[in-house]
Amino acid sequence: MLELRHVSKTFNKGTPSAKQALNDLSLHLNAGDFVSIIGSNGAGKSTVFNAIGGSFLVDAGRIFLDGQDVTFLPEHKRAGSIGRLFQDPLRGTAPNMTIEENLALVYLRANKSRSIFGITNKERDFFREKLATLNLGLEDRLKSKVGLLSGGQRQALTLLMATMITPKVLLLDEHTAALDPATADKVLELTRRIVADGHITTMMITHNIGSALALGNRTIMMNEGQIILDVSGEERARLTVPELLELFREKSHTALDDDRILLRAD
Amino acid sequence: MTLTLFQGTMEQALIYSLVAVGLFISFRILNIADLTVDGGFTLGCATSAVATLAGHPFLGLLLALFAGALAGLVTAVLQTKLKVQPILAGIITMTALYSINLMIMQNRANLPLLKCDTIYTWAAGWLPANLCKLLLLALIVALVLLGVFIFLRSGLGLSVRATGDNPDLVRSSSINPSHTITIGLCVANALVALSGALLAQYQLFSEITTGTGMVVIGLASLIMGEAIVGRGGLIRCLLGTLVGSAVYRLIIAIAITSSLQPSNLKLISAIIVAVSISWPAIREKLAVHKLKKAAMQAAREEDSHA
Ligand SMILES: Nc1ncnc2c1ncn2[C@@H]1O[C@H](COP(=O)(O)OP(=O)(O)OP(=O)(O)O)[C@@H](O)[C@H]1O
Ligand SMILES: [Mg+2]
């Protein structure tokens, strides 16, 4: 479904502050894979997502999405097949627009033949039905401005928006990191359900080692722009959090250096 | 204030309200301070005047809409494709428009339209004579507001609105924000030029300096309208432009009838805009000042008790 072939990226090339963020990285995801990604600060995790999403062009290598070479496709043209969530809940929604307007905005990309007279009642019912699945009572607040919602509610709404038209790949960059633990758990559970229901190919960066192992079918560790560990199946099922950390130390010859790391093994 | 003067003031308020609507789109929705407006307003005046002189007042309005949109397009291309800073992009277009407007007006700084057929003389043919201008303008402005309302709620309009709010989101809904900025600026400047076009036929002349300071005047109206009507939904915002424009024109009418020099009006507009835009910052300073004072007061009282 998603393939990165020998991708490299150096920021500020040719200057003293040059930084190789991706170093000949290759990765292949099968349809329906749910991969969790962990690694030290600055390992290049977000950079992988930015490369896939098209925030910049990579220096070398190729990126394929569902068989199509997207290496040089501009960001907004890839966006139709990629759903993205960021740590900052403010990034995924338009605060001065209402919940239904936000939903309508993404709904556009599948449904070009919308009525010119704004949102139809049929669409409104559809939005209400979708919002009800979040269990946050947002289905009764279609006309509320999104800026009035809490961080958790906004992130849940963003998740809904990113997956309303099933994306070919869903990229979650620490999307629960800015939420309080209870809300984070709720959004994580929501993520698990939406991804499972839609069989969405997903990559999730997390600093919660526990959820990295608990969610999905595969875990990747990154260090200095490379993948240093890739576990799935039986091997992953048997791994515990301490074992995973030990593995990281072995492979990278340093301890996992993540200032936001959470070692909860839940 | 006499009834005739009041009626005239309301007629002007209707004409200038379109500038406020244009600025609502560029300044509020797209979050861009678009200085194209000063040149675009005169562009509308000039186009409409020339067409009216040639005997085509309605064509003049259409041409003005089109010319205004084109001016917006130039600013948008400078800004999105050529990466000129938004303010500078507007200034560049505005400066270029000065020469273009003169060209359209056949190199004359003033183009009188005496004894020409205008949309207003046309309206006098079937509307009550003393109300014909007011009614015609009300009709045109109502149609424009309806059109803008429908546009802003359509799919395309939603993307334009999201652009100023969160461009990342627009990009991630697979729409190029450059396109939505371009569409927004075209619509905004088309409306501004239409306002100029209506004015030229109303005052029966077009002058090269008519648009000078129009950005500030439009912003003053927009902001005053928001202060009075509030910044709720779309309908409220659009009504606000009408109310703000009416209040602004009333202030001017009063200023003119009183001893105030008309030349002071731009100073007053500038002060209104400066104060209203900086109001949140001023309010915050005042609040901090109050808190400090209260804290110091409390400390003093504690000292005196001790
Ligand atoms: N746009 C950019 N310009 C310059 N350097 C960048 C840019 N984006 C990332 N980098 C650098 O690339 C390296 C990898 O950054 P990246 O954001 O991918 O790390 P990360 O693994 O997501 O880390 P974290 O866990 O802290 O989010 C870092 O050294 C970072 O400073
Ligand atoms: Mg990161």
Coordinates of C-alpha atoms and ligand atoms in Angstrom, one line a residue:
Chain A
M1 CA 0.0 0.0 0.0
L2 CA 2.8 2.4 1.0
E3 CA 6.4 2.0 0.0
L4 CA 9.4 4.1 0.7
R5 CA 12.5 3.1 -1.4
H6 CA 15.9 4.4 -0.2
V7 CA 14.6 7.7 0.9
S8 CA 17.1 10.3 2.1
K9 CA 16.6 13.9 3.3
T10 CA 19.1 16.4 4.5
F11 CA 17.9 19.7 5.9
N12 CA 19.9 22.9 5.2
K13 CA 22.2 21.1 2.9
G14 CA 25.5 22.7 2.3
T15 CA 25.4 24.9 5.4
P16 CA 27.0 24.3 8.8
S17 CA 23.6 23.4 10.2
A18 CA 23.1 20.6 7.7
K19 CA 21.2 17.8 9.3
Q20 CA 20.6 14.4 7.7
A21 CA 17.1 13.5 8.9
L22 CA 16.4 10.5 6.8
N23 CA 19.2 8.2 5.8
D24 CA 18.5 5.7 3.0
L25 CA 15.3 4.7 4.6
S26 CA 13.2 1.9 3.1
L27 CA 9.8 0.7 4.3
H28 CA 7.0 -1.3 3.0
L29 CA 3.5 -1.3 4.4
N30 CA 0.8 -3.9 3.4
A31 CA -2.8 -2.8 3.1
G32 CA -4.4 -2.8 6.5
D33 CA -1.1 -2.6 8.4
F34 CA -1.2 -0.6 11.6
V35 CA 2.4 0.3 12.5
S36 CA 3.5 2.1 15.7
I37 CA 6.7 4.1 15.5
I38 CA 9.0 4.9 18.4
G39 CA 12.4 6.5 18.6
S40 CA 14.5 9.2 20.3
N41 CA 13.9 12.9 19.8
G42 CA 15.1 14.0 16.4
A43 CA 15.2 10.4 15.1
G44 CA 13.3 11.5 12.0
K45 CA 9.9 10.1 12.8
S46 CA 8.0 13.2 11.9
T47 CA 10.2 13.7 8.9
V48 CA 9.1 10.3 7.5
F49 CA 5.5 11.5 7.7
N50 CA 6.3 14.9 6.1
A51 CA 8.1 13.0 3.3
I52 CA 5.0 10.8 2.8
G53 CA 2.7 13.8 3.1
G54 CA 4.7 15.9 0.7
S55 CA 5.6 18.8 3.0
F56 CA 8.9 18.8 1.1
L57 CA 10.5 16.8 -1.7
V58 CA 13.0 14.1 -0.7
D59 CA 16.6 14.4 -1.8
A60 CA 16.8 10.8 -3.0
G61 CA 14.6 7.7 -3.2
R62 CA 11.0 7.1 -4.3
I63 CA 7.7 7.0 -2.5
F64 CA 4.8 4.9 -3.8
L65 CA 1.3 5.1 -2.5
D66 CA -1.1 2.3 -3.6
G67 CA 1.2 1.6 -6.6
Q68 CA 1.3 5.2 -7.7
D69 CA 4.7 7.1 -7.6
V70 CA 3.9 10.2 -5.5
T71 CA 7.5 11.3 -5.0
F72 CA 7.0 14.6 -6.9
L73 CA 3.3 15.1 -6.3
P74 CA 2.5 18.4 -4.5
E75 CA 1.2 18.2 -1.0
H76 CA -2.4 19.1 -1.7
K77 CA -2.6 16.5 -4.4
R78 CA -1.5 13.7 -2.1
A79 CA -3.8 15.0 0.6
G80 CA -6.8 13.3 -0.9
S81 CA -5.4 9.9 -0.1
I82 CA -3.7 10.7 3.1
G83 CA -5.2 11.4 6.5
R84 CA -3.0 13.2 9.0
L85 CA -3.2 14.1 12.7
F86 CA -0.7 16.1 14.6
Q87 CA 0.1 16.6 18.3
D88 CA -1.5 20.0 18.2
P89 CA -5.3 19.6 18.2
L90 CA -5.6 23.1 16.7
R91 CA -4.0 22.0 13.5
G92 CA -6.7 19.8 12.0
T93 CA -9.8 22.0 12.3
A94 CA -10.9 25.5 11.4
P95 CA -11.8 27.2 14.7
N96 CA -14.1 30.0 13.4
M97 CA -16.2 27.6 11.4
T98 CA -18.9 25.4 12.8
I99 CA -18.6 21.6 13.3
E100 CA -20.8 20.9 10.3
E101 CA -18.9 23.3 8.1
N102 CA -15.6 21.6 9.1
L103 CA -17.1 18.3 8.2
A104 CA -18.5 19.6 4.9
L105 CA -15.1 20.9 4.0
V106 CA -13.6 17.5 3.9
Y107 CA -16.7 15.8 2.6
L108 CA -16.2 17.9 -0.5
R109 CA -13.3 16.0 -1.7
A110 CA -15.4 12.9 -2.3
N111 CA -18.6 14.6 -3.2
K112 CA -18.1 17.3 -5.8
S113 CA -21.7 17.5 -6.7
R114 CA -22.8 19.3 -3.5
S115 CA -25.8 21.5 -3.5
I116 CA -24.8 25.1 -4.1
F117 CA -27.2 26.1 -1.3
G118 CA -24.9 25.1 1.5
I119 CA -25.2 21.9 3.6
T120 CA -28.2 19.8 2.8
N121 CA -30.3 18.0 5.4
K122 CA -29.2 14.7 4.0
E123 CA -25.6 15.7 4.6
R124 CA -26.4 17.0 8.0
D125 CA -28.0 13.6 9.0
F126 CA -24.9 11.9 7.7
F127 CA -22.6 14.2 9.8
R128 CA -24.8 13.6 12.8
E129 CA -24.6 9.9 12.4
K130 CA -20.8 10.0 12.1
L131 CA -20.4 12.3 15.1
A132 CA -22.6 10.1 17.2
T133 CA -19.9 7.3 16.8
L134 CA -17.5 9.5 18.8
N135 CA -19.7 9.3 21.9
L136 CA -18.9 12.9 22.8
G137 CA -22.4 14.4 22.2
L138 CA -21.1 16.5 19.3
E139 CA -24.0 15.3 17.2
D140 CA -26.2 17.8 19.0
R141 CA -23.7 20.7 18.4
L142 CA -23.5 20.8 14.6
K143 CA -23.8 24.6 14.7
S144 CA -21.2 25.2 17.4
K145 CA -17.9 26.8 16.4
V146 CA -15.1 24.3 16.6
G147 CA -12.9 26.8 18.5
L148 CA -15.3 26.3 21.5
L149 CA -14.5 22.6 21.8
S150 CA -11.9 21.1 24.2
G151 CA -8.6 19.7 22.9
G152 CA -9.8 16.2 23.1
Q153 CA -13.1 16.9 21.3
R154 CA -11.2 18.8 18.6
Q155 CA -8.8 15.9 18.2
A156 CA -11.6 13.4 18.0
L157 CA -13.3 15.6 15.4
T158 CA -10.1 15.8 13.4
L159 CA -9.8 12.0 13.5
L160 CA -13.3 11.8 12.1
M161 CA -12.5 14.3 9.4
A162 CA -9.3 12.6 8.4
T163 CA -11.1 9.3 8.0
M164 CA -14.6 10.3 6.8
I165 CA -13.4 9.5 3.3
T166 CA -11.4 6.4 4.0
P167 CA -7.7 7.5 3.3
K168 CA -5.2 5.1 1.7
V169 CA -2.9 5.8 4.7
L170 CA -3.5 7.5 8.0
L171 CA -0.5 9.2 9.6
L172 CA -0.8 9.9 13.4
D173 CA 2.0 12.0 14.8
E174 CA 1.7 11.8 18.6
H175 CA -1.9 12.7 18.2
T176 CA -2.7 12.1 21.8
A177 CA 0.4 13.7 23.4
A178 CA -1.2 17.0 24.1
L179 CA -4.2 15.5 25.8
D180 CA -4.7 14.6 29.5
P181 CA -4.3 10.8 30.2
A182 CA -8.0 10.0 30.4
T183 CA -8.8 11.9 27.2
A184 CA -5.8 10.4 25.5
D185 CA -7.0 6.9 26.3
K186 CA -10.4 7.8 24.9
V187 CA -9.0 9.2 21.6
L188 CA -6.7 6.2 21.3
E189 CA -9.6 3.8 21.7
L190 CA -11.4 5.8 19.1
T191 CA -8.4 5.5 16.8
R192 CA -8.3 1.7 17.3
R193 CA -12.0 1.4 16.5
I194 CA -12.0 3.7 13.4
V195 CA -8.9 2.1 12.0
A196 CA -10.2 -1.4 12.5
D197 CA -13.6 -0.6 11.1
G198 CA -12.2 0.9 8.0
H199 CA -9.2 -1.5 7.6
I200 CA -7.2 1.7 7.3
T201 CA -3.4 1.4 6.7
T202 CA -2.0 3.4 9.6
M203 CA 1.2 4.7 11.0
M204 CA 1.3 6.0 14.5
I205 CA 4.2 7.8 16.2
T206 CA 3.9 7.6 19.9
H207 CA 6.1 8.0 22.9
N208 CA 3.9 5.7 24.9
I209 CA 5.8 2.5 24.6
G210 CA 2.9 0.6 26.2
S211 CA 0.5 1.7 23.5
A212 CA 3.1 1.2 20.8
L213 CA 3.0 -2.5 21.6
A214 CA -0.7 -2.7 22.5
L215 CA -2.0 -1.1 19.3
G216 CA -1.5 -2.3 15.8
N217 CA 0.3 -5.3 14.3
R218 CA 3.8 -4.0 13.8
T219 CA 6.3 -1.7 15.6
I220 CA 9.2 0.2 14.2
M221 CA 12.0 1.9 16.0
M222 CA 13.9 4.7 14.4
N223 CA 17.3 6.2 15.2
E224 CA 19.3 8.8 13.3
G225 CA 17.1 8.7 10.2
Q226 CA 17.1 4.9 9.9
I227 CA 14.8 2.1 11.0
I228 CA 16.8 0.0 13.5
L229 CA 14.1 -2.4 14.5
D230 CA 11.0 -3.7 12.8
V231 CA 8.9 -6.3 14.7
S232 CA 5.6 -7.9 14.0
G233 CA 3.7 -11.1 14.5
E234 CA 4.7 -13.7 17.1
E235 CA 7.9 -11.9 18.0
R236 CA 6.1 -8.6 18.7
A237 CA 3.3 -10.4 20.6
R238 CA 5.8 -11.7 23.1
L239 CA 7.7 -8.4 23.6
T240 CA 7.4 -6.6 26.9
V241 CA 8.2 -2.9 27.4
P242 CA 11.5 -3.5 29.2
E243 CA 12.6 -6.0 26.5
L244 CA 11.8 -3.4 23.8
L245 CA 13.9 -0.8 25.5
E246 CA 16.7 -3.2 25.9
L247 CA 16.5 -4.0 22.2
F248 CA 16.7 -0.3 21.4
R249 CA 19.9 0.0 23.5
E250 CA 21.5 -3.0 21.7
K251 CA 20.7 -1.7 18.2
S252 CA 21.5 1.9 18.7
H253 CA 24.2 1.6 21.3
T254 CA 22.5 4.4 23.3
A255 CA 19.5 4.5 25.6
L256 CA 16.2 5.6 24.2
D257 CA 16.4 9.3 24.6
D258 CA 12.9 10.7 24.5
D259 CA 12.0 13.5 26.8
R260 CA 8.3 12.6 26.7
I261 CA 8.7 8.9 27.0
L262 CA 6.0 7.0 28.8
L263 CA 6.8 3.5 30.1
R264 CA 3.3 2.5 31.1
A265 CA 2.8 -1.1 30.0
D266 CA -0.9 -0.9 29.8
Chain B
M1 CA -30.5 66.6 9.7
T2 CA -33.1 67.0 7.0
L3 CA -34.8 64.0 5.5
T4 CA -33.2 64.6 2.1
L5 CA -29.8 64.6 3.6
F6 CA -30.6 61.4 5.6
Q7 CA -31.8 59.7 2.4
G8 CA -28.7 60.7 0.5
T9 CA -26.5 59.5 3.4
M10 CA -28.3 56.1 3.3
E11 CA -27.8 55.9 -0.5
Q12 CA -24.1 56.4 -0.1
A13 CA -24.1 54.0 2.8
L14 CA -25.5 51.3 0.4
I15 CA -22.9 52.1 -2.2
Y16 CA -19.9 52.0 0.2
S17 CA -21.2 48.9 2.0
L18 CA -19.9 46.9 -0.9
V19 CA -16.4 48.0 0.0
A20 CA -17.0 46.8 3.6
V21 CA -18.3 43.4 2.2
G22 CA -15.2 43.1 0.0
L23 CA -13.0 43.8 3.0
F24 CA -14.9 41.4 5.1
I25 CA -13.8 38.7 2.6
S26 CA -10.2 39.8 2.3
F27 CA -9.5 41.1 5.8
R28 CA -11.7 38.9 7.9
I29 CA -12.1 35.7 6.0
L30 CA -8.8 35.5 4.3
N31 CA -6.9 37.4 7.0
I32 CA -5.1 39.5 4.4
A33 CA -4.8 43.3 4.5
D34 CA -5.4 43.9 0.8
L35 CA -4.4 47.4 -0.3
T36 CA -5.5 46.7 -3.9
V37 CA -8.8 48.3 -2.7
D38 CA -7.6 51.9 -3.1
G39 CA -6.8 51.4 -6.7
G40 CA -9.6 49.0 -7.4
F41 CA -12.3 51.4 -6.2
T42 CA -11.1 54.0 -8.7
L43 CA -10.8 51.3 -11.3
G44 CA -14.5 50.6 -10.8
C45 CA -15.3 54.3 -11.0
A46 CA -13.3 54.8 -14.2
T47 CA -14.6 51.8 -16.0
S48 CA -18.2 52.6 -15.2
A49 CA -17.7 56.3 -16.1
V50 CA -16.3 55.5 -19.5
A51 CA -19.0 52.9 -20.3
T52 CA -21.7 55.4 -19.1
L53 CA -20.2 58.1 -21.4
A54 CA -20.5 55.6 -24.2
G55 CA -24.2 55.0 -23.3
H56 CA -23.8 51.7 -21.6
P57 CA -24.3 52.2 -17.8
F58 CA -25.2 48.6 -17.0
L59 CA -22.3 47.2 -19.1
G60 CA -20.2 49.6 -17.0
L61 CA -21.2 47.8 -13.8
L62 CA -20.4 44.4 -15.4
L63 CA -17.0 45.7 -16.7
A64 CA -16.2 47.1 -13.3
L65 CA -16.9 43.8 -11.6
F66 CA -14.7 42.1 -14.2
A67 CA -11.9 44.7 -13.9
G68 CA -11.9 44.5 -10.1
A69 CA -11.7 40.7 -10.2
L70 CA -8.7 41.1 -12.6
A71 CA -7.0 43.5 -10.2
G72 CA -7.6 41.0 -7.4
L73 CA -6.1 38.3 -9.6
V74 CA -2.9 40.3 -10.1
T75 CA -2.5 40.8 -6.4
A76 CA -3.2 37.2 -5.7
V77 CA -0.7 35.9 -8.3
L78 CA 2.0 38.3 -6.9
Q79 CA 1.2 36.9 -3.5
T80 CA 0.7 33.2 -4.0
K81 CA 2.8 32.4 -7.0
L82 CA 5.6 35.0 -6.9
K83 CA 5.7 35.1 -3.0
V84 CA 5.5 38.8 -2.7
Q85 CA 4.5 39.8 0.9
P86 CA 0.7 40.3 0.9
I87 CA 0.8 44.0 1.9
L88 CA 3.4 44.7 -0.7
A89 CA 1.5 42.8 -3.4
G90 CA -1.5 45.0 -2.8
I91 CA 0.6 48.2 -2.9
I92 CA 2.2 47.1 -6.1
T93 CA -1.2 46.5 -7.8
M94 CA -2.6 49.8 -6.3
T95 CA 0.4 51.8 -7.7
A96 CA 0.1 50.2 -11.1
L97 CA -3.7 50.8 -11.1
Y98 CA -3.1 54.6 -10.8
S99 CA -1.6 54.7 -14.3
I100 CA -4.1 52.2 -15.6
N101 CA -7.0 54.2 -14.2
L102 CA -5.7 57.4 -15.8
M103 CA -5.4 55.5 -19.1
I104 CA -9.0 54.3 -18.8
M105 CA -10.1 57.9 -18.1
Q106 CA -8.3 59.0 -21.2
N107 CA -5.6 60.8 -19.2
R108 CA -7.9 63.1 -17.5
A109 CA -8.0 63.4 -13.7
N110 CA -11.7 64.1 -13.8
L111 CA -14.3 62.7 -16.0
P112 CA -17.8 64.3 -15.7
L113 CA -20.9 62.4 -16.7
L114 CA -23.3 65.3 -17.0
K115 CA -26.5 64.6 -18.9
C116 CA -25.6 60.9 -19.3
D117 CA -28.0 58.1 -19.0
T118 CA -27.1 56.2 -15.8
I119 CA -28.7 53.2 -14.0
Y120 CA -30.4 55.8 -11.8
T121 CA -32.0 57.7 -14.6
W122 CA -33.1 54.3 -15.9
A123 CA -34.6 53.5 -12.5
A124 CA -36.4 56.8 -12.4
G125 CA -38.4 55.6 -15.4
W126 CA -40.2 53.0 -13.4
L127 CA -39.7 53.7 -9.7
P128 CA -41.1 56.6 -7.7
A129 CA -38.9 59.5 -8.6
N130 CA -37.8 60.6 -5.2
L131 CA -37.0 57.1 -4.0
C132 CA -35.6 55.6 -7.1
K133 CA -31.9 55.8 -6.2
L134 CA -32.5 54.4 -2.8
L135 CA -34.7 51.5 -4.0
L136 CA -32.4 50.6 -6.9
L137 CA -29.3 50.6 -4.6
A138 CA -31.1 48.6 -2.0
L139 CA -32.1 46.1 -4.6
I140 CA -28.5 45.8 -6.0
V141 CA -26.9 45.5 -2.6
A142 CA -29.5 42.9 -1.5
L143 CA -28.7 40.9 -4.6
V144 CA -25.0 41.1 -4.0
L145 CA -25.3 40.2 -0.3
L146 CA -27.5 37.2 -1.2
G147 CA -24.9 36.2 -3.8
V148 CA -22.0 36.5 -1.3
F149 CA -24.0 34.6 1.3
I150 CA -24.7 31.7 -1.1
F151 CA -21.1 31.7 -2.3
L152 CA -19.6 31.6 1.2
R153 CA -21.8 28.7 2.1
S154 CA -21.1 26.7 -1.0
G155 CA -18.3 24.2 -1.1
L156 CA -15.9 26.6 -2.7
G157 CA -16.8 29.3 -0.2
L158 CA -16.2 26.9 2.7
S159 CA -12.7 26.3 1.4
V160 CA -12.1 30.1 1.0
R161 CA -13.3 30.6 4.6
A162 CA -11.1 27.8 5.9
T163 CA -8.1 29.3 4.2
G164 CA -7.9 32.3 6.5
D165 CA -8.8 30.1 9.5
N166 CA -6.4 27.2 9.0
P167 CA -4.5 26.8 5.7
D168 CA -3.2 23.5 6.7
L169 CA -6.7 22.1 6.8
V170 CA -7.4 23.4 3.3
R171 CA -4.3 21.7 2.0
S172 CA -5.2 18.5 3.7
S173 CA -8.6 18.6 2.1
S174 CA -6.7 18.4 -1.1
I175 CA -7.4 22.0 -2.2
N176 CA -4.5 24.3 -3.1
P177 CA -4.7 27.3 -0.7
S178 CA -3.3 29.5 -3.5
H179 CA -6.4 28.9 -5.4
T180 CA -8.8 29.8 -2.6
I181 CA -6.8 33.0 -1.8
T182 CA -7.0 33.9 -5.5
I183 CA -10.7 33.3 -5.6
G184 CA -11.3 35.3 -2.4
L185 CA -9.3 38.2 -3.6
C186 CA -11.0 38.3 -7.0
V187 CA -14.5 38.3 -5.4
A188 CA -13.4 40.9 -2.8
N189 CA -12.0 43.3 -5.4
A190 CA -14.9 42.8 -7.8
L191 CA -17.2 44.0 -5.1
V192 CA -15.0 47.0 -4.3
A193 CA -14.9 47.9 -8.0
L194 CA -18.7 47.5 -8.2
S195 CA -19.0 50.0 -5.3
G196 CA -16.8 52.5 -7.2
A197 CA -18.9 51.9 -10.4
L198 CA -22.2 52.6 -8.5
L199 CA -20.6 55.8 -7.0
A200 CA -19.4 57.2 -10.3
Q201 CA -22.8 57.1 -11.9
Y202 CA -24.3 58.4 -8.6
Q203 CA -22.1 61.4 -8.3
L204 CA -21.9 61.8 -12.1
F205 CA -18.2 62.0 -12.2
S206 CA -15.1 59.9 -11.8
E207 CA -12.0 61.2 -10.3
I208 CA -8.5 59.7 -10.1
T209 CA -8.2 60.2 -6.4
T210 CA -11.7 58.8 -5.4
G211 CA -10.3 55.6 -4.0
T212 CA -7.6 57.1 -1.9
G213 CA -7.9 55.9 1.7
M214 CA -10.8 53.5 0.7
V215 CA -9.1 50.6 2.6
V216 CA -9.2 52.5 5.8
I217 CA -12.7 53.8 5.2
G218 CA -13.9 50.3 4.4
L219 CA -12.2 48.8 7.5
A220 CA -13.6 51.5 9.7
S221 CA -17.1 50.6 8.5
L222 CA -16.5 46.9 8.8
I223 CA -15.2 47.2 12.3
M224 CA -17.8 49.6 13.5
G225 CA -20.5 47.2 12.1
E226 CA -18.9 44.3 14.0
A227 CA -18.9 46.4 17.2
I228 CA -22.6 47.1 16.8
V229 CA -23.9 43.8 15.4
G230 CA -21.4 41.4 16.7
R231 CA -19.3 38.7 15.0
G232 CA -21.6 35.7 15.0
G233 CA -22.6 33.8 12.0
L234 CA -22.4 34.9 8.3
I235 CA -25.7 36.7 8.2
R236 CA -24.7 38.8 11.2
C237 CA -21.4 39.7 9.7
L238 CA -23.0 40.7 6.4
L239 CA -25.6 42.8 8.1
G240 CA -22.8 44.3 10.1
T241 CA -21.2 45.7 7.0
L242 CA -24.4 47.5 6.1
V243 CA -24.9 48.9 9.6
G244 CA -21.2 49.9 9.9
S245 CA -21.4 51.6 6.5
A246 CA -24.5 53.5 7.5
V247 CA -23.0 54.6 10.8
Y248 CA -19.8 55.7 9.1
R249 CA -21.7 57.8 6.5
L250 CA -23.9 59.3 9.2
I251 CA -20.8 60.4 11.1
I252 CA -19.5 62.0 7.9
A253 CA -22.8 63.7 7.2
I254 CA -22.9 65.1 10.7
A255 CA -19.3 66.2 10.4
I256 CA -20.0 68.0 7.2
T257 CA -23.1 69.8 8.4
S258 CA -21.3 70.9 11.6
S259 CA -18.2 73.1 11.4
L260 CA -15.8 70.2 10.9
Q261 CA -13.6 70.4 7.8
P262 CA -14.3 67.5 5.4
S263 CA -10.6 67.2 5.0
N264 CA -10.4 65.9 8.6
L265 CA -12.6 62.9 7.8
K266 CA -9.7 60.7 6.8
L267 CA -8.0 61.5 10.0
I268 CA -11.1 60.4 11.9
S269 CA -11.4 57.2 9.9
A270 CA -7.7 56.4 10.5
I271 CA -8.2 56.9 14.3
I272 CA -11.3 54.7 14.3
V273 CA -9.4 51.9 12.6
A274 CA -6.3 52.2 14.6
V275 CA -8.2 52.2 17.9
S276 CA -10.6 49.4 17.0
I277 CA -7.9 47.1 15.7
S278 CA -5.6 47.7 18.7
W279 CA -8.5 47.6 21.1
P280 CA -7.8 44.0 22.4
A281 CA -4.2 45.0 23.1
I282 CA -5.2 48.2 24.8
R283 CA -7.8 46.3 26.9
E284 CA -5.2 43.8 28.0
K285 CA -2.8 46.6 29.1
L286 CA -5.6 48.2 31.0
A287 CA -6.5 44.9 32.7
V288 CA -2.9 44.3 33.7
H289 CA -2.6 47.8 35.0
K290 CA -5.7 47.3 37.1
L291 CA -4.4 44.0 38.5
K292 CA -1.1 45.6 39.5
K293 CA -2.8 48.5 41.2
A294 CA -5.1 46.2 43.1
A295 CA -2.1 44.1 44.2
M296 CA -0.2 47.1 45.3
Q297 CA -3.2 48.4 47.2
A298 CA -3.5 45.1 49.0
A299 CA 0.1 45.0 49.9
R300 CA -0.1 48.6 51.2
E301 CA -3.1 47.6 53.4
E302 CA -1.3 44.6 54.7
D303 CA 1.7 46.8 55.6
S304 CA -0.5 49.3 57.5
H305 CA -2.1 46.4 59.4
A306 CA 1.2 45.0 60.4
Ligands
LIG1 N1 12.0 21.7 8.4 C1 13.2 21.3 9.0 N2 14.2 22.1 8.8 C2 15.4 21.8 9.4 N3 15.6 20.7 10.2 C3 14.6 19.9 10.4 C4 13.3 20.2 9.8 N4 12.4 19.2 10.2 C5 13.2 18.4 11.0 N5 14.4 18.8 11.1 C6 15.5 18.1 11.8 O1 15.5 16.8 11.4 C7 15.7 15.9 12.5 C8 14.6 14.9 12.7 O2 13.4 15.6 13.1 P1 12.0 15.0 13.3 O3 11.0 16.1 13.6 O4 11.7 14.0 12.2 O5 12.2 14.2 14.7 P2 11.2 13.3 15.5 O6 11.7 11.9 15.4 O7 9.8 13.5 15.0 O8 11.5 13.8 17.0 P3 10.4 14.1 18.1 O9 10.2 12.8 18.9 O10 11.1 15.1 18.9 O11 9.2 14.7 17.5 C9 15.9 16.8 13.7 O12 17.2 17.0 14.0 C10 15.3 18.1 13.3 O13 15.9 19.2 13.9
MG2 MG 8.1 14.5 15.8

